[in-house]
CSV table of C-alpha atoms in Angstrom, one decimal:
chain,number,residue,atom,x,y,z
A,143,UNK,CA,0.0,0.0,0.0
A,144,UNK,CA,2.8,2.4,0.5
A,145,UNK,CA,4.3,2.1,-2.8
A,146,UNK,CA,1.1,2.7,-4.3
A,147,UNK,CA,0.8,5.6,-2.7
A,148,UNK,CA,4.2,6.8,-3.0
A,149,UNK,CA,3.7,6.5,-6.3
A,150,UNK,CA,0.6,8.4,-7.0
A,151,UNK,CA,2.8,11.4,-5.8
A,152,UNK,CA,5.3,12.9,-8.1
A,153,UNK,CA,8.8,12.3,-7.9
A,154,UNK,CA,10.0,15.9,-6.9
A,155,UNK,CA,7.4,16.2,-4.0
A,156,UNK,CA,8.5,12.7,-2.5
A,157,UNK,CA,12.3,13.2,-1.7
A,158,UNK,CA,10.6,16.3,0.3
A,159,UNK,CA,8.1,14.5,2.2
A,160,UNK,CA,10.8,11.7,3.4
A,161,UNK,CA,13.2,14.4,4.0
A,162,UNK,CA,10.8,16.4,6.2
A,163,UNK,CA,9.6,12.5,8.0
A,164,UNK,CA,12.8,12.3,8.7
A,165,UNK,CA,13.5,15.5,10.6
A,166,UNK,CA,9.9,14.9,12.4
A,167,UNK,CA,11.1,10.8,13.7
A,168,UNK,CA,14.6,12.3,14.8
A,169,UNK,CA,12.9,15.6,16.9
A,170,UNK,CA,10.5,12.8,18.5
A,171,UNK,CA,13.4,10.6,19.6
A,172,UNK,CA,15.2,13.8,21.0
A,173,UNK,CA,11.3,14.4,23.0
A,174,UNK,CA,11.5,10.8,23.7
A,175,UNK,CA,14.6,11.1,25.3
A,176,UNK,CA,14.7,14.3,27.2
A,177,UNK,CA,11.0,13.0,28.7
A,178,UNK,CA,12.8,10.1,30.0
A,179,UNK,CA,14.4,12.6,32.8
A,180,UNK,CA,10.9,13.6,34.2
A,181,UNK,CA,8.6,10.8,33.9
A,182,UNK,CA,8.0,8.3,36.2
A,183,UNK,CA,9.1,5.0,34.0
A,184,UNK,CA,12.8,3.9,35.1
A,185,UNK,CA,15.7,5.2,33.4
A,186,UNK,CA,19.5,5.5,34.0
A,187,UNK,CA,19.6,9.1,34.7
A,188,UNK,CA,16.4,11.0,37.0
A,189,UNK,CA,15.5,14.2,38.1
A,190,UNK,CA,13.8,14.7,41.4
A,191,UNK,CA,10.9,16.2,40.1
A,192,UNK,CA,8.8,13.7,38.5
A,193,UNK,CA,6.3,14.5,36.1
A,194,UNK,CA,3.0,11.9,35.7
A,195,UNK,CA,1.7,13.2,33.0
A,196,UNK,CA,4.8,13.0,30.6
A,197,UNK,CA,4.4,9.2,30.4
A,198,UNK,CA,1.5,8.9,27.9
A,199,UNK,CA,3.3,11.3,25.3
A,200,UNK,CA,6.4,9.3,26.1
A,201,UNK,CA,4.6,6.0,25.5
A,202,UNK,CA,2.8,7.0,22.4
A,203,UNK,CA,6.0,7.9,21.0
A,204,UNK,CA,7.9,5.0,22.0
A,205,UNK,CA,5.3,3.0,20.1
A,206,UNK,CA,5.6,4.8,17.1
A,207,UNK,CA,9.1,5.9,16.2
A,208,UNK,CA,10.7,2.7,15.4
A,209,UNK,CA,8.2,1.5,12.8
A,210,UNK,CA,7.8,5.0,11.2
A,211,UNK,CA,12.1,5.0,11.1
A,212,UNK,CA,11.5,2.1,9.0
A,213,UNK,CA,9.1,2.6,7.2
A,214,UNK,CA,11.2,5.9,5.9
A,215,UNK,CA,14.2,3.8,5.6
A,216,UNK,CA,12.5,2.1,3.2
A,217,UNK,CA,10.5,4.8,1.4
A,218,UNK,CA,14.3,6.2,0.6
A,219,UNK,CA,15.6,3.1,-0.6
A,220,UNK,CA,12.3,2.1,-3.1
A,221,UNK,CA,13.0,6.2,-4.3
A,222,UNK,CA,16.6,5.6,-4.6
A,223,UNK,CA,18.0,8.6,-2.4
């Protein structure tokens, strides 16, 4: 299904669209991480002021970033970049 789509968009938009996916998965793994410090979840590294309601954004991203990193690794390999 992702090819078909990928297709149906022309060839100077997509390079774009994975570029800008890109910068989007890396600045979620950079709020992944720097939630890590205030949320109650273990971690190596904590701060004494713990913040409850950082772990839902930190879960949902958690759940998402590795399949969408490769699902762009692959949309830039099927568009040869």
């Amino acid at each position: 299904a992702l090819l078909v789509c990928a297709a149906a968009v022309p060839a100077t938009d997509a390079p774009d669209r994975i570029d800008w996916l890109r910068v989007l998965a890396i600045l979620a793994v950079f709020f992944f991480h720097s939630v890590r410090f205030f949320d109650p979840g273990d971690w190596h590294v904590k701060n004494p002021t713990i913040y409850p309601a950082l772990q839902v954004p930190a879960m949902v991203v958690v759940s998402w970033i590795m399949p969408l990193i490769f699902v762009i690794s692959g949309a830039s390999t099927v568009r040869g970049q």
